[in-house]
């Protein structure tokens, strides 16, 4: 899944994972779980995440390649938030081709910057199970509590407006070039991410078949 911060990559990736019965692999979720558990990786990642900067490629690539080597990824998986730089995409490409594999689709969820800041301030996330809500668009049944696991919902530290603006800047500089990268490989599919979530999902289903 490609797209700006808050474009809906996580929302759509979860729906894809459910429909196709494959794991949802989000580098952001992996980092947040490590921060919550106070691991060394979490401490290191937090330094960058809190500023809206990317975690260095060496660190990110390693955890991602370890994750997709797990047996549950054997029949495929949906990547959310990775790759995010050209070097990450190149390492992934090389690792996959060594396994005789390749990316099937790069789904670009397109949302203009103007919509993003507003969406982010309304987002609430569950740090225990990764479920995502929005105070207007997808409210939990009970305010502040996750419907799925009963844990407390939080406003992510990096969803403050000033950090969101920094994340958008980083997105345009470092991640947007991946649109050309995957277009050149013939796998890029762009969907309108400003539509209602269910309609965005229908557009993605039409692409994936
Ligand atoms: P990450 O967790 O990947 O954050 P992000 O890319 O900034 O994206 P978000 O998770 O904020 O947004 P999303 O597109 O998933 O949107 P969502 O579905 O939640 O990364 C966080 C940080 O970790 C990075 O800044 C970086 O530091 C680090 N990191 C992670 N991966 C890395 C990598 N590969 N390399 C280096 N560093 C890395 O939706 C947003 C909100 O909108 C929700 O409230 C949702 O309910 C709502 N919403 C969704 N769809 C719709 C819709 N269609 N209409 C209305 N509302 C909607
Ligand atoms: Mg996400």
PDB file of C-alpha atoms and ligand atoms in Angstrom:
ATOM      1  CA  UNK A   1       0.000   0.000   0.000  1.00  0.00           C
ATOM      2  CA  UNK A   2       1.381   3.372  -1.004  1.00  0.00           C
ATOM      3  CA  UNK A   3       0.006   6.710   0.087  1.00  0.00           C
ATOM      4  CA  UNK A   4       0.557   9.765   2.240  1.00  0.00           C
ATOM      5  CA  UNK A   5       0.338   9.512   6.026  1.00  0.00           C
ATOM      6  CA  UNK A   6      -3.348   9.175   6.855  1.00  0.00           C
ATOM      7  CA  UNK A   7      -4.391   8.261   3.310  1.00  0.00           C
ATOM      8  CA  UNK A   8      -6.045   5.111   4.644  1.00  0.00           C
ATOM      9  CA  UNK A   9      -3.326   2.532   3.934  1.00  0.00           C
ATOM     10  CA  UNK A  10      -3.857   0.774   7.262  1.00  0.00           C
ATOM     11  CA  UNK A  11      -7.651   0.868   6.997  1.00  0.00           C
ATOM     12  CA  UNK A  12      -7.600  -0.692   3.528  1.00  0.00           C
ATOM     13  CA  UNK A  13      -4.742  -3.114   4.265  1.00  0.00           C
ATOM     14  CA  UNK A  14      -6.763  -4.622   7.128  1.00  0.00           C
ATOM     15  CA  UNK A  15      -9.759  -5.128   4.826  1.00  0.00           C
ATOM     16  CA  UNK A  16      -7.582  -6.734   2.147  1.00  0.00           C
ATOM     17  CA  UNK A  17      -5.902  -9.008   4.716  1.00  0.00           C
ATOM     18  CA  UNK A  18      -9.288 -10.132   5.986  1.00  0.00           C
ATOM     19  CA  UNK A  19     -10.803 -10.773   2.576  1.00  0.00           C
ATOM     20  CA  UNK A  20      -7.822 -12.681   1.159  1.00  0.00           C
ATOM     21  CA  UNK A  21      -6.810 -14.385   4.414  1.00  0.00           C
ATOM     22  CA  UNK A  22      -3.242 -13.069   4.367  1.00  0.00           C
ATOM     23  CA  UNK A  23      -1.247 -11.206   7.038  1.00  0.00           C
ATOM     24  CA  UNK A  24      -1.265  -7.408   7.260  1.00  0.00           C
ATOM     25  CA  UNK A  25       2.353  -6.345   7.715  1.00  0.00           C
ATOM     26  CA  UNK A  26       2.760  -2.735   8.858  1.00  0.00           C
ATOM     27  CA  UNK A  27       6.224  -1.458   9.770  1.00  0.00           C
ATOM     28  CA  UNK A  28       4.575   1.388  11.707  1.00  0.00           C
ATOM     29  CA  UNK A  29       2.564  -1.123  13.792  1.00  0.00           C
ATOM     30  CA  UNK A  30       5.708  -3.197  14.426  1.00  0.00           C
ATOM     31  CA  UNK A  31       7.567  -0.093  15.642  1.00  0.00           C
ATOM     32  CA  UNK A  32       4.635   1.004  17.853  1.00  0.00           C
ATOM     33  CA  UNK A  33       4.381  -2.464  19.420  1.00  0.00           C
ATOM     34  CA  UNK A  34       8.121  -2.292  20.202  1.00  0.00           C
ATOM     35  CA  UNK A  35       7.748   1.182  21.715  1.00  0.00           C
ATOM     36  CA  UNK A  36       4.908  -0.067  23.882  1.00  0.00           C
ATOM     37  CA  UNK A  37       6.992  -3.023  25.060  1.00  0.00           C
ATOM     38  CA  UNK A  38      10.029  -0.803  25.699  1.00  0.00           C
ATOM     39  CA  UNK A  39      12.396  -2.787  23.466  1.00  0.00           C
ATOM     40  CA  UNK A  40      15.700  -1.399  22.206  1.00  0.00           C
ATOM     41  CA  UNK A  41      14.299  -1.279  18.667  1.00  0.00           C
ATOM     42  CA  UNK A  42      11.298   0.658  19.980  1.00  0.00           C
ATOM     43  CA  UNK A  43      13.490   3.225  21.782  1.00  0.00           C
ATOM     44  CA  UNK A  44      15.564   3.775  18.655  1.00  0.00           C
ATOM     45  CA  UNK A  45      12.530   4.040  16.323  1.00  0.00           C
ATOM     46  CA  UNK A  46      10.706   6.448  18.644  1.00  0.00           C
ATOM     47  CA  UNK A  47      13.451   9.070  18.267  1.00  0.00           C
ATOM     48  CA  UNK A  48      12.598   9.381  14.589  1.00  0.00           C
ATOM     49  CA  UNK A  49       8.859   8.728  14.681  1.00  0.00           C
ATOM     50  CA  UNK A  50       8.144  11.490  17.202  1.00  0.00           C
ATOM     51  CA  UNK A  51       9.696  13.999  14.810  1.00  0.00           C
ATOM     52  CA  UNK A  52       7.826  12.675  11.788  1.00  0.00           C
ATOM     53  CA  UNK A  53      11.090  11.409  10.283  1.00  0.00           C
ATOM     54  CA  UNK A  54      11.705   7.997   8.762  1.00  0.00           C
ATOM     55  CA  UNK A  55      13.440   5.313  10.785  1.00  0.00           C
ATOM     56  CA  UNK A  56      16.803   4.526   9.069  1.00  0.00           C
ATOM     57  CA  UNK A  57      16.598   2.024   6.209  1.00  0.00           C
ATOM     58  CA  UNK A  58      19.035  -0.513   7.758  1.00  0.00           C
ATOM     59  CA  UNK A  59      16.826  -0.956  10.806  1.00  0.00           C
ATOM     60  CA  UNK A  60      13.536  -0.994   8.924  1.00  0.00           C
ATOM     61  CA  UNK A  61      14.607  -3.374   6.177  1.00  0.00           C
ATOM     62  CA  UNK A  62      15.880  -5.929   8.652  1.00  0.00           C
ATOM     63  CA  UNK A  63      12.688  -6.112  10.706  1.00  0.00           C
ATOM     64  CA  UNK A  64      10.580  -6.246   7.541  1.00  0.00           C
ATOM     65  CA  UNK A  65      12.559  -9.061   5.921  1.00  0.00           C
ATOM     66  CA  UNK A  66      12.435 -11.025   9.210  1.00  0.00           C
ATOM     67  CA  UNK A  67       8.675 -10.565   9.363  1.00  0.00           C
ATOM     68  CA  UNK A  68       7.904 -11.695   5.811  1.00  0.00           C
ATOM     69  CA  UNK A  69      10.127 -14.760   6.271  1.00  0.00           C
ATOM     70  CA  UNK A  70       7.660 -16.063   8.904  1.00  0.00           C
ATOM     71  CA  UNK A  71       5.601 -19.097   7.816  1.00  0.00           C
ATOM     72  CA  UNK A  72       2.272 -17.201   7.873  1.00  0.00           C
ATOM     73  CA  UNK A  73       3.541 -15.015   4.991  1.00  0.00           C
ATOM     74  CA  UNK A  74       4.097 -18.035   2.746  1.00  0.00           C
ATOM     75  CA  UNK A  75       0.932 -17.461   0.699  1.00  0.00           C
ATOM     76  CA  UNK A  76       1.383 -13.722   0.385  1.00  0.00           C
ATOM     77  CA  UNK A  77       0.858 -10.645   2.517  1.00  0.00           C
ATOM     78  CA  UNK A  78      -0.143  -7.033   2.307  1.00  0.00           C
ATOM     79  CA  UNK A  79       2.617  -4.531   3.049  1.00  0.00           C
ATOM     80  CA  UNK A  80       1.519  -1.264   4.643  1.00  0.00           C
ATOM     81  CA  UNK A  81       4.017   1.564   5.078  1.00  0.00           C
ATOM     82  CA  UNK A  82       6.870  -0.351   3.481  1.00  0.00           C
ATOM     83  CA  UNK A  83       8.734   0.341   1.250  1.00  0.00           C
ATOM     84  CA  UNK A  84       8.926   4.061   1.867  1.00  0.00           C
ATOM     85  CA  UNK A  85      12.182   4.973   0.147  1.00  0.00           C
ATOM     86  CA  UNK A  86      13.756   3.903  -3.139  1.00  0.00           C
ATOM     87  CA  UNK A  87      16.578   2.028  -1.323  1.00  0.00           C
ATOM     88  CA  UNK A  88      13.963   0.068   0.694  1.00  0.00           C
ATOM     89  CA  UNK A  89      12.121  -0.825  -2.524  1.00  0.00           C
ATOM     90  CA  UNK A  90      15.347  -1.964  -4.165  1.00  0.00           C
ATOM     91  CA  UNK A  91      16.316  -4.186  -1.219  1.00  0.00           C
ATOM     92  CA  UNK A  92      12.812  -5.684  -1.156  1.00  0.00           C
ATOM     93  CA  UNK A  93      12.912  -6.336  -4.904  1.00  0.00           C
ATOM     94  CA  UNK A  94      16.245  -8.093  -4.622  1.00  0.00           C
ATOM     95  CA  UNK A  95      15.187 -10.196  -1.621  1.00  0.00           C
ATOM     96  CA  UNK A  96      11.968 -11.227  -3.360  1.00  0.00           C
ATOM     97  CA  UNK A  97      13.636 -12.091  -6.644  1.00  0.00           C
ATOM     98  CA  UNK A  98      16.125 -14.289  -4.780  1.00  0.00           C
ATOM     99  CA  UNK A  99      13.094 -16.240  -3.545  1.00  0.00           C
ATOM    100  CA  UNK A 100      11.648 -16.335  -7.094  1.00  0.00           C
ATOM    101  CA  UNK A 101       8.960 -13.881  -6.019  1.00  0.00           C
ATOM    102  CA  UNK A 102       7.883 -10.309  -6.865  1.00  0.00           C
ATOM    103  CA  UNK A 103       5.425  -7.593  -5.902  1.00  0.00           C
ATOM    104  CA  UNK A 104       2.064  -8.240  -7.619  1.00  0.00           C
ATOM    105  CA  UNK A 105       0.409  -4.868  -7.029  1.00  0.00           C
ATOM    106  CA  UNK A 106       1.409  -1.502  -5.632  1.00  0.00           C
ATOM    107  CA  UNK A 107      -1.875   0.133  -4.615  1.00  0.00           C
ATOM    108  CA  UNK A 108      -1.587   3.898  -4.313  1.00  0.00           C
ATOM    109  CA  UNK A 109      -4.295   5.397  -2.089  1.00  0.00           C
ATOM    110  CA  UNK A 110      -4.460   8.954  -3.363  1.00  0.00           C
ATOM    111  CA  UNK A 111      -5.529  11.724  -0.957  1.00  0.00           C
ATOM    112  CA  UNK A 112      -4.556  15.403  -1.316  1.00  0.00           C
ATOM    113  CA  UNK A 113      -2.605  17.029   1.539  1.00  0.00           C
ATOM    114  CA  UNK A 114      -5.532  19.321   2.463  1.00  0.00           C
ATOM    115  CA  UNK A 115      -7.606  16.349   3.652  1.00  0.00           C
ATOM    116  CA  UNK A 116      -4.819  14.751   5.650  1.00  0.00           C
ATOM    117  CA  UNK A 117      -4.306  16.978   8.696  1.00  0.00           C
ATOM    118  CA  UNK A 118      -8.016  16.927   9.483  1.00  0.00           C
ATOM    119  CA  UNK A 119      -8.202  13.152   9.265  1.00  0.00           C
ATOM    120  CA  UNK A 120      -5.222  12.622  11.520  1.00  0.00           C
ATOM    121  CA  UNK A 121      -6.423  14.739  14.414  1.00  0.00           C
ATOM    122  CA  UNK A 122      -9.607  12.613  14.512  1.00  0.00           C
ATOM    123  CA  UNK A 123      -7.829   9.283  14.411  1.00  0.00           C
ATOM    124  CA  UNK A 124      -7.727   7.075  17.488  1.00  0.00           C
ATOM    125  CA  UNK A 125      -5.610   3.941  17.570  1.00  0.00           C
ATOM    126  CA  UNK A 126      -5.467   0.850  19.740  1.00  0.00           C
ATOM    127  CA  UNK A 127      -1.874   0.117  20.759  1.00  0.00           C
ATOM    128  CA  UNK A 128      -2.787  -3.390  21.813  1.00  0.00           C
ATOM    129  CA  UNK A 129      -4.381  -4.778  18.629  1.00  0.00           C
ATOM    130  CA  UNK A 130      -3.674  -2.060  16.051  1.00  0.00           C
ATOM    131  CA  UNK A 131      -7.348  -1.311  15.270  1.00  0.00           C
ATOM    132  CA  UNK A 132      -7.945   2.220  13.946  1.00  0.00           C
ATOM    133  CA  UNK A 133     -10.931   4.482  14.520  1.00  0.00           C
ATOM    134  CA  UNK A 134     -11.941   8.023  13.628  1.00  0.00           C
ATOM    135  CA  UNK A 135     -14.004  10.141  15.996  1.00  0.00           C
ATOM    136  CA  UNK A 136     -16.310  11.196  13.120  1.00  0.00           C
ATOM    137  CA  UNK A 137     -16.014   8.544  10.402  1.00  0.00           C
ATOM    138  CA  UNK A 138     -15.472   5.334  12.423  1.00  0.00           C
ATOM    139  CA  UNK A 139     -16.271   5.967  16.089  1.00  0.00           C
ATOM    140  CA  UNK A 140     -15.785   3.110  18.566  1.00  0.00           C
ATOM    141  CA  UNK A 141     -18.963   1.861  20.272  1.00  0.00           C
ATOM    142  CA  UNK A 142     -17.717   3.176  23.608  1.00  0.00           C
ATOM    143  CA  UNK A 143     -15.671   6.373  23.570  1.00  0.00           C
ATOM    144  CA  UNK A 144     -11.961   5.775  24.096  1.00  0.00           C
ATOM    145  CA  UNK A 145     -12.257   1.965  24.193  1.00  0.00           C
ATOM    146  CA  UNK A 146     -11.339  -0.500  21.422  1.00  0.00           C
ATOM    147  CA  UNK A 147     -14.368  -2.481  20.140  1.00  0.00           C
ATOM    148  CA  UNK A 148     -12.172  -5.462  19.313  1.00  0.00           C
ATOM    149  CA  UNK A 149     -10.045  -5.948  22.439  1.00  0.00           C
ATOM    150  CA  UNK A 150     -11.359  -3.539  25.088  1.00  0.00           C
ATOM    151  CA  UNK A 151      -8.044  -1.643  25.450  1.00  0.00           C
ATOM    152  CA  UNK A 152      -7.706   2.101  25.709  1.00  0.00           C
ATOM    153  CA  UNK A 153      -7.559   4.131  22.479  1.00  0.00           C
ATOM    154  CA  UNK A 154      -4.897   6.801  22.037  1.00  0.00           C
ATOM    155  CA  UNK A 155      -4.123   9.759  19.821  1.00  0.00           C
ATOM    156  CA  UNK A 156      -0.791   8.761  18.294  1.00  0.00           C
ATOM    157  CA  UNK A 157       2.136  10.960  19.405  1.00  0.00           C
ATOM    158  CA  UNK A 158       2.942  11.666  15.756  1.00  0.00           C
ATOM    159  CA  UNK A 159      -0.619  12.786  14.892  1.00  0.00           C
ATOM    160  CA  UNK A 160      -0.145  16.278  16.318  1.00  0.00           C
ATOM    161  CA  UNK A 161      -0.684  18.795  13.465  1.00  0.00           C
ATOM    162  CA  UNK A 162       2.933  20.068  13.409  1.00  0.00           C
ATOM    163  CA  UNK A 163       4.303  16.510  13.199  1.00  0.00           C
ATOM    164  CA  UNK A 164       1.763  15.591  10.514  1.00  0.00           C
ATOM    165  CA  UNK A 165       3.042  18.473   8.354  1.00  0.00           C
ATOM    166  CA  UNK A 166       6.576  17.143   8.752  1.00  0.00           C
ATOM    167  CA  UNK A 167       5.446  13.614   7.832  1.00  0.00           C
ATOM    168  CA  UNK A 168       3.783  14.996   4.693  1.00  0.00           C
ATOM    169  CA  UNK A 169       6.997  16.768   3.715  1.00  0.00           C
ATOM    170  CA  UNK A 170       8.998  13.571   4.257  1.00  0.00           C
ATOM    171  CA  UNK A 171       6.374  11.654   2.239  1.00  0.00           C
ATOM    172  CA  UNK A 172       6.708  13.974  -0.761  1.00  0.00           C
ATOM    173  CA  UNK A 173      10.506  13.948  -0.657  1.00  0.00           C
ATOM    174  CA  UNK A 174      11.233  10.306   0.050  1.00  0.00           C
ATOM    175  CA  UNK A 175       8.175   8.133  -0.600  1.00  0.00           C
ATOM    176  CA  UNK A 176       6.368   9.704  -3.549  1.00  0.00           C
ATOM    177  CA  UNK A 177       9.224   8.729  -5.947  1.00  0.00           C
ATOM    178  CA  UNK A 178       8.026   5.134  -5.442  1.00  0.00           C
ATOM    179  CA  UNK A 179       4.999   5.948  -7.591  1.00  0.00           C
ATOM    180  CA  UNK A 180       7.291   6.288 -10.624  1.00  0.00           C
ATOM    181  CA  UNK A 181       9.329   3.280  -9.486  1.00  0.00           C
ATOM    182  CA  UNK A 182       6.286   0.971  -9.454  1.00  0.00           C
ATOM    183  CA  UNK A 183       4.741   2.573 -12.551  1.00  0.00           C
ATOM    184  CA  UNK A 184       7.910   1.621 -14.431  1.00  0.00           C
ATOM    185  CA  UNK A 185       7.487  -1.965 -13.197  1.00  0.00           C
ATOM    186  CA  UNK A 186       3.896  -1.996 -14.481  1.00  0.00           C
ATOM    187  CA  UNK A 187       2.315  -2.827 -11.103  1.00  0.00           C
ATOM    188  CA  UNK A 188       1.051   0.560  -9.902  1.00  0.00           C
ATOM    189  CA  UNK A 189      -2.725   0.935  -9.406  1.00  0.00           C
ATOM    190  CA  UNK A 190      -4.087   4.231  -8.113  1.00  0.00           C
ATOM    191  CA  UNK A 191      -7.418   4.514  -6.293  1.00  0.00           C
ATOM    192  CA  UNK A 192      -9.209   7.653  -5.100  1.00  0.00           C
ATOM    193  CA  UNK A 193      -8.690   7.669  -1.335  1.00  0.00           C
ATOM    194  CA  UNK A 194     -11.046  10.583  -0.686  1.00  0.00           C
ATOM    195  CA  UNK A 195     -14.107   8.399  -1.267  1.00  0.00           C
ATOM    196  CA  UNK A 196     -15.968   6.629   1.522  1.00  0.00           C
ATOM    197  CA  UNK A 197     -13.878   3.732   2.986  1.00  0.00           C
ATOM    198  CA  UNK A 198     -16.151   1.040   1.578  1.00  0.00           C
ATOM    199  CA  UNK A 199     -15.962   2.611  -1.884  1.00  0.00           C
ATOM    200  CA  UNK A 200     -12.184   2.817  -1.679  1.00  0.00           C
ATOM    201  CA  UNK A 201     -12.206  -0.889  -0.828  1.00  0.00           C
ATOM    202  CA  UNK A 202     -14.485  -1.683  -3.800  1.00  0.00           C
ATOM    203  CA  UNK A 203     -12.033   0.097  -6.087  1.00  0.00           C
ATOM    204  CA  UNK A 204      -9.172  -1.956  -4.621  1.00  0.00           C
ATOM    205  CA  UNK A 205     -11.133  -5.203  -4.987  1.00  0.00           C
ATOM    206  CA  UNK A 206     -11.704  -4.338  -8.643  1.00  0.00           C
ATOM    207  CA  UNK A 207      -7.945  -3.989  -9.090  1.00  0.00           C
ATOM    208  CA  UNK A 208      -7.009  -7.187  -7.233  1.00  0.00           C
ATOM    209  CA  UNK A 209      -9.764  -9.275  -8.808  1.00  0.00           C
TER     210      UNK A 209
HETATM  211  P1  LIG B   1       2.975   4.517   9.742  1.00  0.00           P
HETATM  212  O1  LIG B   1       2.370   3.910  10.921  1.00  0.00           O
HETATM  213  O2  LIG B   1       3.123   3.742   8.506  1.00  0.00           O
HETATM  214  O3  LIG B   1       2.225   5.888   9.465  1.00  0.00           O
HETATM  215  P2  LIG B   1       1.890   6.676   8.110  1.00  0.00           P
HETATM  216  O4  LIG B   1       2.404   6.218   6.824  1.00  0.00           O
HETATM  217  O5  LIG B   1       2.257   8.058   8.448  1.00  0.00           O
HETATM  218  O6  LIG B   1       0.457   6.367   7.877  1.00  0.00           O
HETATM  219  P3  LIG B   1      -0.666   6.304   8.923  1.00  0.00           P
HETATM  220  O7  LIG B   1      -0.643   5.021   9.643  1.00  0.00           O
HETATM  221  O8  LIG B   1      -0.611   7.572   9.736  1.00  0.00           O
HETATM  222  O9  LIG B   1      -1.940   6.436   7.988  1.00  0.00           O
HETATM  223  P4  LIG B   1      -2.697   5.343   7.124  1.00  0.00           P
HETATM  224  O10 LIG B   1      -2.461   5.641   5.679  1.00  0.00           O
HETATM  225  O11 LIG B   1      -2.415   3.970   7.601  1.00  0.00           O
HETATM  226  O12 LIG B   1      -4.187   5.774   7.443  1.00  0.00           O
HETATM  227  P5  LIG B   1      -5.308   5.101   8.369  1.00  0.00           P
HETATM  228  O13 LIG B   1      -5.884   3.920   7.677  1.00  0.00           O
HETATM  229  O14 LIG B   1      -4.861   4.961   9.779  1.00  0.00           O
HETATM  230  O15 LIG B   1       4.423   5.090  10.143  1.00  0.00           O
HETATM  231  C1  LIG B   1       4.613   5.852  11.306  1.00  0.00           C
HETATM  232  C2  LIG B   1       6.076   6.206  11.436  1.00  0.00           C
HETATM  233  O16 LIG B   1       6.856   4.993  11.569  1.00  0.00           O
HETATM  234  C3  LIG B   1       6.703   6.927  10.245  1.00  0.00           C
HETATM  235  O17 LIG B   1       6.501   8.329  10.317  1.00  0.00           O
HETATM  236  C4  LIG B   1       8.171   6.519  10.396  1.00  0.00           C
HETATM  237  O18 LIG B   1       8.806   7.277  11.393  1.00  0.00           O
HETATM  238  C5  LIG B   1       8.075   5.085  10.869  1.00  0.00           C
HETATM  239  N1  LIG B   1       8.069   4.111   9.750  1.00  0.00           N
HETATM  240  C6  LIG B   1       7.067   3.236   9.433  1.00  0.00           C
HETATM  241  N2  LIG B   1       7.400   2.506   8.343  1.00  0.00           N
HETATM  242  C7  LIG B   1       8.632   2.942   7.964  1.00  0.00           C
HETATM  243  C8  LIG B   1       9.495   2.604   6.896  1.00  0.00           C
HETATM  244  N3  LIG B   1       9.176   1.666   5.970  1.00  0.00           N
HETATM  245  N4  LIG B   1      10.690   3.251   6.810  1.00  0.00           N
HETATM  246  C9  LIG B   1      11.054   4.175   7.714  1.00  0.00           C
HETATM  247  N5  LIG B   1      10.265   4.562   8.732  1.00  0.00           N
HETATM  248  C10 LIG B   1       9.064   3.954   8.863  1.00  0.00           C
HETATM  249  O19 LIG B   1      -6.404   6.281   8.285  1.00  0.00           O
HETATM  250  C11 LIG B   1      -6.166   7.549   8.878  1.00  0.00           C
HETATM  251  C12 LIG B   1      -7.467   8.062   9.546  1.00  0.00           C
HETATM  252  O20 LIG B   1      -8.433   8.346   8.530  1.00  0.00           O
HETATM  253  C13 LIG B   1      -8.124   7.017  10.463  1.00  0.00           C
HETATM  254  O21 LIG B   1      -8.707   7.674  11.570  1.00  0.00           O
HETATM  255  C14 LIG B   1      -9.194   6.368   9.579  1.00  0.00           C
HETATM  256  O22 LIG B   1     -10.277   5.870  10.353  1.00  0.00           O
HETATM  257  C15 LIG B   1      -9.610   7.527   8.678  1.00  0.00           C
HETATM  258  N6  LIG B   1      -9.946   7.109   7.332  1.00  0.00           N
HETATM  259  C16 LIG B   1      -9.367   6.096   6.594  1.00  0.00           C
HETATM  260  N7  LIG B   1      -9.938   5.994   5.369  1.00  0.00           N
HETATM  261  C17 LIG B   1     -10.887   6.980   5.327  1.00  0.00           C
HETATM  262  C18 LIG B   1     -11.826   7.402   4.313  1.00  0.00           C
HETATM  263  N8  LIG B   1     -11.870   6.802   3.112  1.00  0.00           N
HETATM  264  N9  LIG B   1     -12.638   8.440   4.615  1.00  0.00           N
HETATM  265  C19 LIG B   1     -12.571   9.080   5.833  1.00  0.00           C
HETATM  266  N10 LIG B   1     -11.725   8.708   6.831  1.00  0.00           N
HETATM  267  C20 LIG B   1     -10.894   7.688   6.568  1.00  0.00           C
HETATM  268 MG1  LIG B   2      -1.191   3.176   9.162  1.00  0.00          MG
END
